[in-house]
Coordinates of C-alpha atoms in Angstrom, one line a residue:
Chain P
M14 CA -34.0 -7.2 -47.2
A15 CA -34.2 -5.5 -43.6
S16 CA -34.8 -7.3 -41.0
S17 CA -38.0 -6.6 -39.2
G18 CA -35.7 -5.7 -36.0
E19 CA -34.0 -3.4 -38.5
E20 CA -37.0 -1.4 -40.2
Q21 CA -38.4 -0.8 -37.1
A22 CA -35.2 0.7 -36.4
A23 CA -34.4 3.1 -39.3
A24 CA -38.4 4.0 -38.7
V25 CA -37.5 5.7 -35.3
R26 CA -34.4 7.3 -35.4
V27 CA -33.2 10.2 -32.7
I28 CA -31.1 12.9 -33.5
G29 CA -29.1 13.5 -29.9
G30 CA -25.9 13.5 -28.5
W31 CA -24.6 11.0 -25.6
A32 CA -23.8 14.0 -23.7
S33 CA -27.0 16.0 -23.7
H34 CA -29.4 15.2 -20.9
Y35 CA -32.1 16.6 -23.0
A36 CA -31.6 13.8 -26.0
I37 CA -31.2 11.3 -22.9
R38 CA -34.9 11.7 -22.4
A39 CA -36.0 10.6 -25.6
Y40 CA -33.7 7.7 -24.8
V41 CA -34.6 6.6 -22.2
A42 CA -38.6 6.9 -23.2
L43 CA -37.8 4.9 -26.2
R44 CA -35.8 1.9 -23.9
L45 CA -38.9 1.9 -21.7
K46 CA -41.4 1.5 -24.5
G47 CA -39.1 -0.4 -25.5
V48 CA -39.0 0.6 -29.3
E49 CA -35.7 0.0 -30.9
Y50 CA -34.2 3.0 -32.3
E51 CA -31.7 4.1 -34.6
S52 CA -29.4 6.7 -32.8
L53 CA -27.8 9.4 -34.8
Q54 CA -24.5 11.4 -32.6
E55 CA -24.6 15.1 -33.4
V56 CA -20.8 16.5 -33.2
V57 CA -20.4 20.0 -30.9
G58 CA -20.0 23.2 -33.3
N59 CA -21.0 21.3 -36.8
K60 CA -24.4 20.7 -37.1
S61 CA -25.6 18.2 -39.2
E62 CA -27.6 19.0 -42.6
L63 CA -30.5 16.5 -41.4
L64 CA -30.6 18.5 -38.2
L65 CA -31.1 21.8 -39.3
R66 CA -33.4 20.3 -42.0
S67 CA -35.6 18.4 -39.4
N68 CA -35.5 21.2 -36.8
P69 CA -35.1 24.2 -38.8
V70 CA -36.9 27.1 -36.0
H71 CA -34.1 25.8 -32.8
K72 CA -31.4 23.8 -35.0
K73 CA -31.4 21.9 -31.4
I74 CA -31.5 18.2 -30.2
P75 CA -32.8 16.3 -29.7
V76 CA -35.2 15.6 -32.9
L77 CA -37.7 12.6 -32.6
L78 CA -37.7 11.3 -36.2
H79 CA -40.8 8.5 -37.0
R80 CA -41.3 7.2 -39.8
G81 CA -39.3 10.6 -41.6
K82 CA -41.4 13.1 -39.5
P83 CA -39.7 15.4 -36.9
V84 CA -40.4 15.5 -33.4
A85 CA -38.6 18.0 -31.4
E86 CA -38.5 19.4 -27.9
S87 CA -37.8 16.9 -25.5
M88 CA -40.9 17.4 -23.9
I89 CA -43.3 17.2 -26.4
I90 CA -40.8 13.8 -28.0
L91 CA -41.8 12.0 -24.6
Q92 CA -45.4 12.9 -25.1
Y93 CA -45.2 11.7 -28.2
I94 CA -43.9 8.8 -27.5
D95 CA -46.4 8.3 -24.8
E96 CA -49.2 8.2 -27.2
V97 CA -48.4 6.8 -30.6
W98 CA -46.7 3.3 -28.2
A99 CA -49.4 3.1 -26.2
S100 CA -51.1 -0.5 -26.2
D101 CA -51.6 -2.5 -23.2
G102 CA -48.1 -4.1 -23.0
A103 CA -46.0 -0.8 -23.3
P104 CA -45.4 1.4 -19.5
A105 CA -47.3 4.6 -19.7
I106 CA -44.9 7.5 -19.3
L107 CA -47.7 10.3 -18.1
P108 CA -50.2 8.5 -15.3
A109 CA -53.9 8.0 -16.3
D110 CA -55.3 10.2 -14.5
P111 CA -55.6 13.9 -15.6
Y112 CA -54.9 15.9 -12.1
A113 CA -51.9 13.6 -11.5
R114 CA -50.5 14.3 -15.5
A115 CA -50.8 18.3 -14.4
V116 CA -48.9 17.7 -11.4
E117 CA -46.3 16.2 -13.0
R118 CA -46.0 18.5 -16.1
F119 CA -46.1 21.5 -14.1
W120 CA -42.8 20.2 -11.8
A121 CA -41.5 19.1 -15.2
Q122 CA -41.5 22.9 -16.1
Y123 CA -40.5 23.9 -13.0
V124 CA -37.1 21.9 -13.1
D125 CA -36.4 22.9 -16.4
D126 CA -36.9 26.7 -15.6
K127 CA -35.1 26.2 -12.7
I128 CA -32.1 23.6 -12.9
A129 CA -31.0 23.6 -17.0
P130 CA -30.2 27.4 -16.9
A131 CA -28.2 26.9 -13.6
S132 CA -26.4 24.4 -14.4
V133 CA -24.9 25.4 -17.2
V134 CA -23.5 28.7 -14.9
L135 CA -22.0 26.1 -12.5
R136 CA -20.7 24.1 -15.8
G137 CA -18.8 27.2 -16.7
V138 CA -20.6 27.1 -20.1
T139 CA -22.7 30.5 -19.2
N140 CA -21.7 33.7 -17.7
G141 CA -23.6 34.1 -14.2
D142 CA -22.9 34.3 -10.6
K143 CA -22.4 30.6 -9.4
D144 CA -23.5 31.1 -6.1
E145 CA -26.6 32.3 -7.1
A146 CA -27.1 29.4 -9.2
A147 CA -26.2 26.7 -6.8
A148 CA -28.7 28.1 -4.4
Q149 CA -31.6 28.1 -7.1
V150 CA -30.3 24.7 -7.9
S151 CA -31.0 23.6 -4.2
T152 CA -34.1 25.4 -3.7
A153 CA -35.7 23.6 -6.2
L154 CA -34.4 20.3 -5.5
Q155 CA -35.9 21.3 -2.2
H156 CA -39.2 21.5 -3.7
L157 CA -38.7 18.5 -5.5
E158 CA -38.0 16.3 -2.6
A159 CA -40.9 17.7 -0.8
A160 CA -43.2 16.8 -4.3
F161 CA -41.5 13.2 -4.5
G162 CA -43.5 12.1 -1.1
K163 CA -46.7 13.3 -2.8
C164 CA -46.1 11.9 -6.3
S165 CA -44.8 8.9 -5.7
Q166 CA -46.7 8.0 -2.2
G167 CA -44.4 5.9 -0.8
R168 CA -43.8 4.1 -4.0
S169 CA -40.1 4.2 -5.8
Y170 CA -40.2 7.1 -8.6
F171 CA -42.6 9.8 -8.9
G172 CA -44.2 8.0 -11.3
G173 CA -45.5 5.2 -8.6
D174 CA -43.9 1.7 -9.1
D175 CA -42.1 2.3 -12.6
I176 CA -40.7 5.6 -14.2
G177 CA -42.7 8.3 -15.9
F178 CA -42.7 11.5 -17.0
L179 CA -41.4 13.1 -14.5
D180 CA -38.9 10.6 -13.1
I181 CA -37.4 11.0 -16.8
I182 CA -37.4 15.2 -16.8
L183 CA -35.6 15.3 -13.5
G184 CA -33.3 12.5 -13.5
S185 CA -32.0 12.7 -17.2
Y186 CA -30.1 15.4 -15.3
L187 CA -28.7 13.4 -12.7
G188 CA -25.4 12.7 -14.7
W189 CA -24.6 16.7 -15.5
L190 CA -25.6 17.5 -11.2
K191 CA -23.3 14.9 -10.6
A192 CA -20.4 15.9 -13.4
V193 CA -21.4 20.1 -12.0
E194 CA -20.4 18.2 -7.8
M195 CA -16.9 17.6 -9.5
I196 CA -16.6 20.8 -11.4
A197 CA -18.0 23.6 -9.6
G198 CA -16.9 21.8 -6.1
V199 CA -20.5 22.1 -4.7
K200 CA -22.4 19.0 -3.3
I201 CA -25.8 18.8 -4.4
L202 CA -27.3 15.4 -4.0
D203 CA -26.7 15.7 -0.2
G204 CA -28.4 12.4 1.0
S205 CA -28.7 14.3 4.6
K206 CA -30.8 17.4 3.1
L207 CA -32.1 15.3 0.2
P208 CA -32.9 12.0 1.8
E209 CA -35.7 10.9 -0.8
L210 CA -34.0 12.3 -3.8
T211 CA -30.7 10.8 -3.5
A212 CA -32.3 7.6 -3.1
W213 CA -34.6 7.6 -6.5
A214 CA -31.4 9.6 -7.8
E215 CA -29.5 5.8 -7.5
R216 CA -33.0 3.5 -8.0
F217 CA -33.4 5.5 -11.5
C218 CA -30.0 5.4 -12.9
A219 CA -29.7 2.0 -12.1
H220 CA -33.3 1.6 -14.0
H221 CA -32.8 -1.0 -17.1
A222 CA -34.2 2.2 -18.7
V223 CA -31.4 4.2 -18.0
R224 CA -28.1 2.8 -17.2
D225 CA -27.4 2.2 -20.9
V226 CA -27.6 6.1 -21.6
M227 CA -26.7 7.9 -18.7
P228 CA -23.4 9.6 -19.0
E229 CA -20.6 8.6 -16.8
T230 CA -19.3 11.4 -14.5
D231 CA -15.5 11.1 -15.6
R232 CA -16.7 11.2 -19.3
L233 CA -18.8 14.4 -18.5
V234 CA -16.2 16.4 -17.2
Q235 CA -13.9 16.2 -20.1
F236 CA -16.8 16.6 -22.6
N237 CA -17.5 19.9 -20.0
T238 CA -14.0 21.1 -21.0
Y239 CA -14.2 20.1 -24.7
L240 CA -17.3 22.3 -25.1
I241 CA -16.1 25.2 -23.5
G242 CA -12.9 24.7 -26.2
V243 CA -15.8 24.7 -28.9
L244 CA -17.6 27.7 -27.9
K245 CA -14.6 29.8 -27.0
A246 CA -13.1 29.4 -30.3
K247 CA -16.4 30.2 -32.0
A248 CA -16.2 33.4 -30.2
S249 CA -12.8 34.3 -31.0
G250 CA -13.3 33.1 -34.5
N251 CA -16.9 35.6 -34.5
N252 CA -14.6 38.4 -33.5
K253 CA -11.9 38.7 -36.1
Chain Q
M24 CA -74.7 26.9 -23.7
A25 CA -73.3 23.8 -21.7
V26 CA -74.9 24.6 -18.5
A27 CA -75.4 20.4 -17.5
A28 CA -70.8 20.5 -17.7
A29 CA -70.5 23.3 -15.1
A30 CA -68.1 22.3 -13.4
G31 CA -68.8 18.5 -13.1
A32 CA -66.3 15.8 -13.2
G33 CA -65.1 16.0 -9.7
G34 CA -66.1 19.8 -7.6
E35 CA -66.7 23.0 -8.1
L36 CA -64.0 25.1 -10.0
R37 CA -62.7 28.7 -8.7
L38 CA -59.7 30.7 -11.4
L39 CA -57.6 33.0 -9.2
G40 CA -56.0 35.7 -11.5
T41 CA -56.1 39.9 -12.0
W42 CA -58.2 41.1 -15.1
S43 CA -55.6 42.0 -17.6
S44 CA -53.1 38.9 -17.4
P45 CA -53.0 37.2 -20.8
W46 CA -52.4 33.7 -19.0
V47 CA -55.3 34.7 -16.7
I48 CA -57.2 35.4 -20.2
R49 CA -56.1 32.0 -21.4
V50 CA -57.8 29.8 -19.0
R51 CA -60.6 31.9 -19.6
V52 CA -61.3 31.5 -23.1
A53 CA -60.2 28.0 -22.7
L54 CA -63.3 27.8 -20.0
G55 CA -65.7 29.5 -22.0
L56 CA -65.0 27.7 -24.8
K57 CA -65.6 24.3 -22.8
G58 CA -68.8 26.2 -21.5
L59 CA -67.7 25.4 -17.9
S60 CA -68.8 27.4 -14.9
Y61 CA -66.4 28.8 -12.9
E62 CA -66.0 31.3 -9.4
Y63 CA -63.5 34.3 -10.8
L64 CA -61.3 35.9 -7.7
E65 CA -59.6 39.0 -8.5
E66 CA -56.0 38.8 -6.9
D67 CA -54.1 42.0 -5.9
L68 CA -51.0 40.7 -6.6
A69 CA -49.6 43.4 -4.2
S70 CA -50.8 41.5 -1.5
K71 CA -51.8 37.7 -2.5
S72 CA -54.1 36.4 -0.9
D73 CA -53.7 33.3 1.6
L74 CA -55.8 31.0 -1.1
L75 CA -53.3 31.9 -3.7
L76 CA -50.7 31.8 -1.8
R77 CA -51.3 28.2 -0.5
S78 CA -52.2 27.0 -3.9
N79 CA -49.6 28.3 -6.1
P80 CA -46.5 28.6 -3.0
V81 CA -43.8 28.0 -5.6
H82 CA -44.6 30.6 -8.0
G83 CA -47.2 32.5 -5.6
K84 CA -48.0 33.4 -9.3
V85 CA -51.9 33.9 -11.3
P86 CA -53.3 31.6 -13.0
V87 CA -54.3 29.2 -10.7
L88 CA -57.2 26.6 -11.0
L89 CA -58.9 25.1 -8.1
H90 CA -60.6 21.9 -9.0
G91 CA -62.9 20.6 -6.0
G92 CA -60.3 22.5 -4.1
R93 CA -56.7 21.3 -5.7
P94 CA -54.5 23.7 -7.9
V95 CA -53.4 23.3 -10.6
C96 CA -50.9 26.3 -12.1
E97 CA -49.3 27.7 -15.3
S98 CA -51.8 28.1 -18.0
L99 CA -50.4 26.2 -20.4
V100 CA -50.5 23.3 -17.7
I101 CA -54.4 24.6 -17.3
L102 CA -55.2 24.3 -21.0
E103 CA -54.0 20.7 -21.2
Y104 CA -55.4 19.8 -17.6
A105 CA -59.0 21.4 -18.9
D106 CA -58.8 19.1 -22.1
E107 CA -58.5 15.8 -20.1
A108 CA -60.7 16.3 -17.2
W109 CA -63.0 17.4 -19.4
P110 CA -63.0 15.2 -22.4
G111 CA -65.9 15.5 -25.1
V112 CA -67.0 18.7 -23.4
G113 CA -66.5 21.8 -25.8
P114 CA -64.1 20.8 -29.2
P115 CA -61.0 19.8 -27.5
L116 CA -58.3 22.0 -27.7
L117 CA -55.1 19.7 -28.9
P118 CA -56.0 17.2 -31.7
S119 CA -56.4 13.8 -31.6
D120 CA -53.5 12.8 -33.8
P121 CA -50.2 12.2 -32.0
Y122 CA -48.2 14.2 -34.3
D123 CA -50.4 16.7 -34.8
R124 CA -50.6 17.2 -31.0
A125 CA -46.9 17.4 -30.8
T126 CA -46.8 20.1 -33.7
A127 CA -49.4 21.9 -31.7
R128 CA -47.5 21.5 -28.1
F129 CA -44.6 22.6 -30.2
W130 CA -45.7 26.3 -31.3
A131 CA -47.5 27.1 -27.7
A132 CA -43.6 27.0 -25.9
Y133 CA -43.1 28.7 -29.5
V134 CA -45.2 31.5 -28.2
N135 CA -44.0 30.7 -24.4
D136 CA -40.3 30.5 -24.8
T137 CA -39.3 32.3 -28.3
F138 CA -41.9 34.8 -29.2
L139 CA -43.1 36.1 -25.5
P140 CA -39.6 37.0 -24.3
A141 CA -38.8 39.1 -27.4
F142 CA -42.0 41.1 -27.2
R143 CA -41.2 41.4 -23.4
A144 CA -38.2 43.3 -24.4
L145 CA -40.6 45.6 -26.8
F146 CA -43.0 45.7 -24.2
R147 CA -39.9 47.0 -21.5
S148 CA -38.7 49.2 -23.8
L149 CA -38.2 52.5 -22.9
T150 CA -36.1 54.2 -24.8
E151 CA -35.8 54.4 -29.0
E152 CA -32.6 52.9 -29.6
Q153 CA -34.4 49.5 -27.4
R154 CA -37.1 50.1 -28.9
A155 CA -35.5 49.8 -32.3
A156 CA -34.1 46.8 -31.6
A157 CA -36.6 45.0 -29.6
F158 CA -38.6 45.5 -32.9
E159 CA -36.1 44.0 -34.9
N160 CA -35.7 41.2 -32.6
A161 CA -39.5 40.5 -32.6
V162 CA -40.0 40.5 -36.2
P163 CA -38.7 36.7 -36.9
K164 CA -40.4 35.4 -34.0
V165 CA -43.5 36.6 -35.3
E166 CA -42.8 35.6 -39.4
A167 CA -42.3 32.4 -37.7
L168 CA -45.6 32.4 -36.9
D169 CA -47.1 33.3 -39.2
R170 CA -45.8 30.3 -41.5
A171 CA -46.6 28.3 -38.4
L172 CA -50.2 29.5 -38.9
A173 CA -50.4 28.6 -42.4
E174 CA -48.9 25.1 -41.5
C175 CA -51.2 24.3 -38.8
S176 CA -54.5 26.1 -40.5
K177 CA -54.0 24.1 -43.6
G178 CA -56.1 27.3 -45.1
K179 CA -58.8 26.8 -42.2
P180 CA -59.2 30.0 -39.8
F181 CA -57.2 28.6 -37.0
F182 CA -54.1 27.0 -35.8
G183 CA -56.8 24.4 -34.3
G184 CA -58.5 24.2 -38.0
D185 CA -62.1 24.7 -37.7
A186 CA -62.0 25.2 -34.3
V187 CA -60.0 27.5 -31.5
G188 CA -57.1 25.4 -30.5
L189 CA -54.2 25.2 -28.1
V190 CA -52.0 27.7 -30.2
D191 CA -54.8 30.0 -30.9
V192 CA -55.3 30.5 -27.1
A193 CA -51.8 30.7 -26.6
L194 CA -50.8 33.5 -28.7
G195 CA -54.5 35.1 -29.2
S196 CA -54.5 36.1 -25.6
H197 CA -51.9 38.2 -25.7
L198 CA -53.5 40.0 -28.7
V199 CA -54.7 43.2 -26.3
W200 CA -51.4 44.0 -25.0
I201 CA -49.8 43.3 -28.4
R202 CA -52.1 45.7 -29.6
A203 CA -51.0 48.3 -26.5
V204 CA -47.6 48.2 -26.7
N205 CA -47.9 48.9 -30.3
E206 CA -50.0 52.0 -29.7
V207 CA -47.1 53.2 -27.6
A208 CA -44.5 52.0 -29.2
G209 CA -45.7 53.6 -32.7
T210 CA -44.8 49.6 -34.0
N211 CA -46.9 47.6 -35.7
L212 CA -45.6 43.8 -34.9
L213 CA -48.4 42.4 -36.5
D214 CA -48.5 44.1 -39.6
G215 CA -51.2 43.3 -41.3
A216 CA -49.4 44.0 -45.2
R217 CA -46.7 41.9 -43.7
F218 CA -48.6 39.2 -41.9
P219 CA -51.8 39.1 -43.6
G220 CA -52.4 35.8 -42.7
L221 CA -51.6 35.8 -38.7
A222 CA -53.5 39.6 -39.1
A223 CA -56.4 38.3 -40.1
W224 CA -56.4 35.3 -38.1
A225 CA -56.5 37.9 -35.1
E226 CA -59.5 39.4 -36.1
R227 CA -61.4 36.1 -35.9
F228 CA -59.4 35.2 -32.9
L229 CA -61.0 37.9 -30.9
A230 CA -64.3 38.2 -32.6
V231 CA -64.8 34.5 -31.1
D232 CA -67.7 34.7 -28.4
A233 CA -65.9 33.2 -25.6
V234 CA -63.0 35.2 -26.2
R235 CA -64.9 38.3 -26.7
E236 CA -66.5 37.5 -23.6
V237 CA -62.9 37.8 -21.3
V238 CA -60.6 39.7 -22.7
P239 CA -60.7 42.9 -21.4
D240 CA -61.3 46.7 -22.2
A241 CA -58.4 47.8 -24.5
G242 CA -58.9 51.3 -23.4
K243 CA -58.1 50.0 -19.8
V244 CA -55.0 47.6 -21.0
L245 CA -53.7 50.5 -23.0
E246 CA -54.3 52.7 -19.7
Q247 CA -52.8 50.5 -17.4
Y248 CA -49.6 49.7 -20.1
K249 CA -49.1 53.6 -20.0
G250 CA -48.9 53.4 -15.6
F251 CA -46.5 50.5 -16.2
R252 CA -44.2 53.2 -18.5
A253 CA -44.7 56.0 -16.2
K254 CA -42.9 53.8 -13.3
W255 CA -40.4 52.6 -15.0
I256 CA -39.3 55.6 -16.9
A257 CA -39.5 57.9 -13.3
A258 CA -37.6 54.4 -11.8
A259 CA -34.7 55.0 -14.3
G260 CA -34.8 58.5 -14.2
S261 CA -34.6 58.4 -10.2
T262 CA -31.0 56.1 -10.9
S263 CA -29.7 57.8 -13.6
K264 CA -27.2 60.2 -13.2
S265 CA -27.0 62.1 -16.5
T266 CA -29.9 63.0 -18.9

């Protein structure tokens, strides 16, 4: 007979990858709520049957499987986790106030629109102008630096006293942003230009729900090289 | 209908928009469904108002909903805000079950991130080749939405079930533009023969009162679209060296 912890973990599974900042969002949210989960690691370039069945539309990670039913898209997963595990004791991911929720959702969309595409260019994973990409990230972070003051209202996180939706959405990029600094040779989290975000970043990475799932910079740099190799091999394979 | 609900809960409502923007239509439909009254301010995007630039400094885009002077930007964010700021006012755009909510959000995101970029390529296509390629690329996205309709509606009239929901508004607000593009391109993106479910849904959506009241005249949209295309063609012609 499975123990209740095992039963619970089997009830919640995440199809993801240790290096995927989108998957990291799901891990952090579940850890924040104290929900045990089974972590299924996808192999780059070789998608599992389970992933293809669970997210047939996009075939991407992360996918949350809760009682066997799939939830895809990291922002949607975060809100699902927030709504399912919403008892009195559990920390809230989105704030209660509708206006504050709208502000966090706005910035979350902004983060994904601006930082994700620029990051993959700076990593050399997709083609693009690296200077433009660096400028795009810089502008975005400057806006977020200003937003931090308004959202946090003097407290430690965008979400207030504890990490919330926007913290997780932006914070999940921190591993890759540090890796990009090494890969592309650009300074992204400059303490002199982004004092609030730089301090917040340290707090976020040290948070109990984050520290065990935030990958180390060196590992990400290695992974990036590996990923580029896989993509090149696939591309040249397709051209035969 | 819900006169008493007019902009309660925290102040006046103003909406910054442009008459033909499908993203603005989304918000107007949602506010109409909830019976919320608001002041509508038409923006000239060639000469943006101070209010717009102050309210949406990051993007400078419409729609912007101002509630008691506080701006909410991005159409889907505004739609969820409308549900949450006025709970119990009109039918909710999102269902109450978390899994169903996730499904609705998934398809609304699909409309924004997958369908609309494909549609935009058709919208912007100038040559036969571009048009054919864009159409071919867009059809699978329509197929996916047709399947989604069957899944989400479970035999009821809308993605949201008995009542119009988030996905209905997200997709339906673009119908007038889809029709304009179809007419000019000679394409049939929501082909009733191929996608009878979606085609029937489109008619039902456009017949809803709150939708009819705010969707712009199809003839005017067509005219505006033809105007855009004339400009793009002229710009392309002036930069190309051969015919």
